[in-house]
Short mmCIF file of C-alpha atoms in Angstrom, two decimals:
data_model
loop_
_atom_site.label_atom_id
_atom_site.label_comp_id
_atom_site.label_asym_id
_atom_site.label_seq_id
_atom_site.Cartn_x
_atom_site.Cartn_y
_atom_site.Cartn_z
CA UNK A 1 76.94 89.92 116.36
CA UNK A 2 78.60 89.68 113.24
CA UNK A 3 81.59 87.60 112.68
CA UNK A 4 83.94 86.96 109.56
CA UNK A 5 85.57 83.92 108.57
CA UNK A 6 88.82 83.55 106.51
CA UNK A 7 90.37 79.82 105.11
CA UNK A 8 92.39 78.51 104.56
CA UNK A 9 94.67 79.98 107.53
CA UNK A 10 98.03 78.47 106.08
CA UNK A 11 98.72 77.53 102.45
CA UNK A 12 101.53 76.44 100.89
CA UNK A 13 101.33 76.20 96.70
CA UNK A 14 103.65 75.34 94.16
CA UNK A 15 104.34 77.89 91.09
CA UNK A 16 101.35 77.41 88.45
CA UNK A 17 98.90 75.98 90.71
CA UNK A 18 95.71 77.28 91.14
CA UNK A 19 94.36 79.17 94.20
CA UNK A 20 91.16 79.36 96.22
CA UNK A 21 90.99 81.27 99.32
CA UNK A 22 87.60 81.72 100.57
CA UNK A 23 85.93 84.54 102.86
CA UNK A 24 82.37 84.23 104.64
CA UNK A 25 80.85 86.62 106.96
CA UNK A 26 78.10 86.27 109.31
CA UNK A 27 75.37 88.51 110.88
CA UNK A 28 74.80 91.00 108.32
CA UNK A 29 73.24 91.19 105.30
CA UNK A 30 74.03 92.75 101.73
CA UNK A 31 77.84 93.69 103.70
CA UNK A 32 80.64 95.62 101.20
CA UNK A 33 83.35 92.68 100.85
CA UNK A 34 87.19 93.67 100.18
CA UNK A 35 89.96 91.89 99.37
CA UNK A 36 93.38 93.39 100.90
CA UNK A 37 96.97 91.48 100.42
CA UNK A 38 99.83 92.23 102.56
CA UNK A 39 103.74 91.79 101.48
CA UNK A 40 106.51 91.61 103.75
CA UNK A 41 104.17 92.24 107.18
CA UNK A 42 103.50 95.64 106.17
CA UNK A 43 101.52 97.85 104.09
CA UNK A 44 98.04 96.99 102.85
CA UNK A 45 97.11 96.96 98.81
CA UNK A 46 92.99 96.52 98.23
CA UNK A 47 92.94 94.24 95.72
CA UNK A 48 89.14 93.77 95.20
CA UNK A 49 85.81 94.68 96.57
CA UNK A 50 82.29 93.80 96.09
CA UNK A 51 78.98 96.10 97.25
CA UNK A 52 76.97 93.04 95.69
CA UNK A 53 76.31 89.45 94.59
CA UNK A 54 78.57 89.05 90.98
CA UNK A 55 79.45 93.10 91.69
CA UNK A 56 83.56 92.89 91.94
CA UNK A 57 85.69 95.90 91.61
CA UNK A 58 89.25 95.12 90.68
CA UNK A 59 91.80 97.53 91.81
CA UNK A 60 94.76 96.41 90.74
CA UNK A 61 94.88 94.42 87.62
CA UNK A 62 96.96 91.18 88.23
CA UNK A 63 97.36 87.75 88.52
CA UNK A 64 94.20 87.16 90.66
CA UNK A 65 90.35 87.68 90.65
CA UNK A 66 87.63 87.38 92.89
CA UNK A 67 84.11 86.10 92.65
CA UNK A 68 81.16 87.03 94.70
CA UNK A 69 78.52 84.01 94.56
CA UNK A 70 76.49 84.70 97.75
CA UNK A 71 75.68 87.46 99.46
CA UNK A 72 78.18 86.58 102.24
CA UNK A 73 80.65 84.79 100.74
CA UNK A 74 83.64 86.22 98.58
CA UNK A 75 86.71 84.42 97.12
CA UNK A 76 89.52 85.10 95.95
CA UNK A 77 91.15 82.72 93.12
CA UNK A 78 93.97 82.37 90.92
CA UNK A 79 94.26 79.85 87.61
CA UNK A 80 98.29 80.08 87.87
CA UNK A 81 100.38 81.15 90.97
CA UNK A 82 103.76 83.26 90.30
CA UNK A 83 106.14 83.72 93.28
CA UNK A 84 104.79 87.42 93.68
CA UNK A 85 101.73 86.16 94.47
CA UNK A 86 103.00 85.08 98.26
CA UNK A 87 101.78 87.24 100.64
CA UNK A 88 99.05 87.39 103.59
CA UNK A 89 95.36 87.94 102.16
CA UNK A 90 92.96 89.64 104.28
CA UNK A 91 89.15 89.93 103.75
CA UNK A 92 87.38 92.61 105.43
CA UNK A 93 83.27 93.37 105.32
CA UNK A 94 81.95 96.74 106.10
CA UNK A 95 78.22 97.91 106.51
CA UNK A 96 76.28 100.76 107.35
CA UNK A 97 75.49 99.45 110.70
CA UNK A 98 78.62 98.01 111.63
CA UNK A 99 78.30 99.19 115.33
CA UNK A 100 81.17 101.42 115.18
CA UNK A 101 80.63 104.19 112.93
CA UNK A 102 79.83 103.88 109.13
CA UNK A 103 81.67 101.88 106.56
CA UNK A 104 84.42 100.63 109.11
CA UNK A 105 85.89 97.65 107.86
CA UNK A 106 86.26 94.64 109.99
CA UNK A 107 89.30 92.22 109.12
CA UNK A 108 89.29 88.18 108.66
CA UNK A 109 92.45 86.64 110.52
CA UNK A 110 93.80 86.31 107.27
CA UNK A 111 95.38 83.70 105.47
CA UNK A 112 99.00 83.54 104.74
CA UNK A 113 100.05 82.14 101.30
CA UNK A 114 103.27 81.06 99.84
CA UNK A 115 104.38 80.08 96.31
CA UNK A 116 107.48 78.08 96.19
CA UNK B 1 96.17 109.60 93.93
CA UNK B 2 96.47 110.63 97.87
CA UNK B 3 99.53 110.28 99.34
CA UNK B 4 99.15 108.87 103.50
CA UNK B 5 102.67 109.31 105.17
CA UNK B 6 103.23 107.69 108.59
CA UNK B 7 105.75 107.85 110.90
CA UNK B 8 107.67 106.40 112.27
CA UNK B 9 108.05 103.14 110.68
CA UNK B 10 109.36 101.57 113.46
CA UNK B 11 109.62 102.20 116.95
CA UNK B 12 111.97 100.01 119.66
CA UNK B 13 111.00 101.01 123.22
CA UNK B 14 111.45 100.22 127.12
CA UNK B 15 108.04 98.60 129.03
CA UNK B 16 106.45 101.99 130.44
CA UNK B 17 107.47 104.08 127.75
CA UNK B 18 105.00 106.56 126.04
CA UNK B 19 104.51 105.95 121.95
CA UNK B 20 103.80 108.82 119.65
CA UNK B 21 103.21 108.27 115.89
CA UNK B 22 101.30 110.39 113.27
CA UNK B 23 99.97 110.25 109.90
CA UNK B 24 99.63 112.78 107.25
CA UNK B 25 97.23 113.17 103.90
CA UNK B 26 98.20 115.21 101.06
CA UNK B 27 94.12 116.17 100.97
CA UNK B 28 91.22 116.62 103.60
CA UNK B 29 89.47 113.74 104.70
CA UNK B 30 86.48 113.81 107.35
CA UNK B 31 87.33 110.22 108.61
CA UNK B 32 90.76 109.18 110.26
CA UNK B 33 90.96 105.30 111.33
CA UNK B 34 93.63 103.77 113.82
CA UNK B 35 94.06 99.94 113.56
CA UNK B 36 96.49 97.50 115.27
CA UNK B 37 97.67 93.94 113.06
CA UNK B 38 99.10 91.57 115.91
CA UNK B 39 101.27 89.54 114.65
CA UNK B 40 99.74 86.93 112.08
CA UNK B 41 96.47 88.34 112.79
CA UNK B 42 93.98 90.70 110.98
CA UNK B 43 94.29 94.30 111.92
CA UNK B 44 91.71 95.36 114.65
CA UNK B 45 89.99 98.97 114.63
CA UNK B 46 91.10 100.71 117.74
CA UNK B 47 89.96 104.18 117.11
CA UNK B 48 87.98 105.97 115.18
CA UNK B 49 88.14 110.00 114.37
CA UNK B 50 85.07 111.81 112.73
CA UNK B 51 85.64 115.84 113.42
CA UNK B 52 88.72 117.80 113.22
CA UNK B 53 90.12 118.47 116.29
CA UNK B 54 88.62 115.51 118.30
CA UNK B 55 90.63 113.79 120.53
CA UNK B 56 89.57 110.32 121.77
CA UNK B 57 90.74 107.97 124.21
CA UNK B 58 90.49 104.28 124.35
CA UNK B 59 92.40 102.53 127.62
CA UNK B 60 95.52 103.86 127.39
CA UNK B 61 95.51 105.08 123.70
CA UNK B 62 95.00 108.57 122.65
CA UNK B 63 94.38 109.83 119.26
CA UNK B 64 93.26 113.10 117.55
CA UNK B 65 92.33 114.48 114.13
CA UNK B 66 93.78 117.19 112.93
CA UNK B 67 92.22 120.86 112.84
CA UNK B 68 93.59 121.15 109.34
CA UNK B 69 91.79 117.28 108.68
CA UNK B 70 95.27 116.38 107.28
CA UNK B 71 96.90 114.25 109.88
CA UNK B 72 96.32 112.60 113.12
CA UNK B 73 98.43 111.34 115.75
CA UNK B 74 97.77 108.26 118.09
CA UNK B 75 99.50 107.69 121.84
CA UNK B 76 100.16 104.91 123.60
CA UNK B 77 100.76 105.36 127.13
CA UNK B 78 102.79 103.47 129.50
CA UNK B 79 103.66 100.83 127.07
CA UNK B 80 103.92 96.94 127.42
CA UNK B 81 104.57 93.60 125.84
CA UNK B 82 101.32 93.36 124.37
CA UNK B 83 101.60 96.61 122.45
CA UNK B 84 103.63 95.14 120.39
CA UNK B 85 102.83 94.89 116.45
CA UNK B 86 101.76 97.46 113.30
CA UNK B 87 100.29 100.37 113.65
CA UNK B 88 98.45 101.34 111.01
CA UNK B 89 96.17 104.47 110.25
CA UNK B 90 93.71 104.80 107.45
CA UNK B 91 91.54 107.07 105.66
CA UNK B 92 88.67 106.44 103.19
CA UNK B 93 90.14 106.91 99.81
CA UNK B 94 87.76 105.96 97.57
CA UNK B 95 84.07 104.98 96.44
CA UNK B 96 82.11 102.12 98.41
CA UNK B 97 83.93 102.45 101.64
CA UNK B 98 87.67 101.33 100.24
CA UNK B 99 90.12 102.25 103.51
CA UNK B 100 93.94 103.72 102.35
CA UNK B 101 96.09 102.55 104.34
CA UNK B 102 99.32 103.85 105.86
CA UNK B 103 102.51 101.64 105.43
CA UNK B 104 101.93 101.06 109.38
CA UNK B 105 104.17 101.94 112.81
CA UNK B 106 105.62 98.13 113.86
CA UNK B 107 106.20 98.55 117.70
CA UNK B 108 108.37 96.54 119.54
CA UNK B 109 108.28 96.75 123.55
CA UNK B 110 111.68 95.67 125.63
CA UNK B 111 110.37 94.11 128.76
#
């Protein structure tokens, strides 16, 4: 079965510091990748997503980027954190045979960052 | 871009109580998604809508899409304490599977 991994869980990052969050997913192969960020426990903003290895779509131009440099693995990275950038980051694969209907995405447990 | 409207946005209710919310597109879409986001957790499909006018159950959870493929609405029978969290329904909104997302239903059940 396939599972996806999210760390770290819990960060806590001082304003200009860099960022590394990191997303793997097992059990699939050549799986779409998406990076989603949640403010204030509620709505959901894509921020990037991958169909590929070095493929990365950027939907909303901003202090982050992402990098795709396995098949499975997709992170999501920052050179200088700004207070805005607190939030809870979710990574999510979907597939063509995700075993409940096409292109469903499946969520990591997310990992909650704050800038102080 | 499309516009996703849910409602309500929140929702305080007694143990046993039913739980109604819908969602509403400003186009036609042939997918409608339900997920639930405990809290500090990822959100977790819980149903799935490919044909206007189907109506699936899963447990005590109802949902249907539209015939007009604009909205769906998702119950929640006979409520308790582990209903609690977001709500959120979702529709494909883009190329390469990308998911729009309502701004979510947070429940909170009153033992």
């Amino acid at each position: 079965s396939q599972t996806i991994h999210q760390w770290p869980a819990t960060l806590v990052q001082p304003v200009g510091s860099p960022l590394s969050l990191e997303c793997t997913v097992e059990g699939t192969s050549n799986p779409n990748l998406y990076w989603y960020r949640q403010a204030a426990g509620r709505g959901l903003q894509l921020l990037f997503y991958s169909v590929g290895i070095g493929q990365i779509s950027s939907e909303v131009p901003q202090n982050l980027s992402a990098s795709r440099p396995q098949d499975r693995q997709f992170i999501l990275s920052s050179k200088k954190l700004l207070l805005s950038d607190s939030g809870f980051y979710l990574c999510a694969w979907s597939g063509s045979f995700g075993g409940l209907g096409a292109n469903v995405l499946t969520f990591g447990a997310g990992s909650r960052l704050t800038v102080l | 871009g499309q516009q996703l409207n849910q409602s309500p946005q929140s929702m305080f209710i007694q143990e046993g109580e039913d739980v109604s919310m819908n969602c509403t597109s400003s186009s036609i879409f042939n997918t409608w998604l339900w997920y639930k986001q405990d809290p500090g957790e990822g959100p977790v499909l819980l149903i799935a809508l490919y044909k206007a006018g189907e109506l699936t159950s899963n447990g005590r959870l109802t949902a249907q899409f539209g015939i007009t493929r604009k909205d769906s609405f998702l119950n929640i029978s006979a409520s308790i304490p582990s209903d609690v969290g977001i709500y959120f329904c979702a529709l494909y909104g883009g190329s390469q599977g990308n998911l729009i997302f309502g701004k979510g239903t947070k429940l909170s059940v009153k033992p």
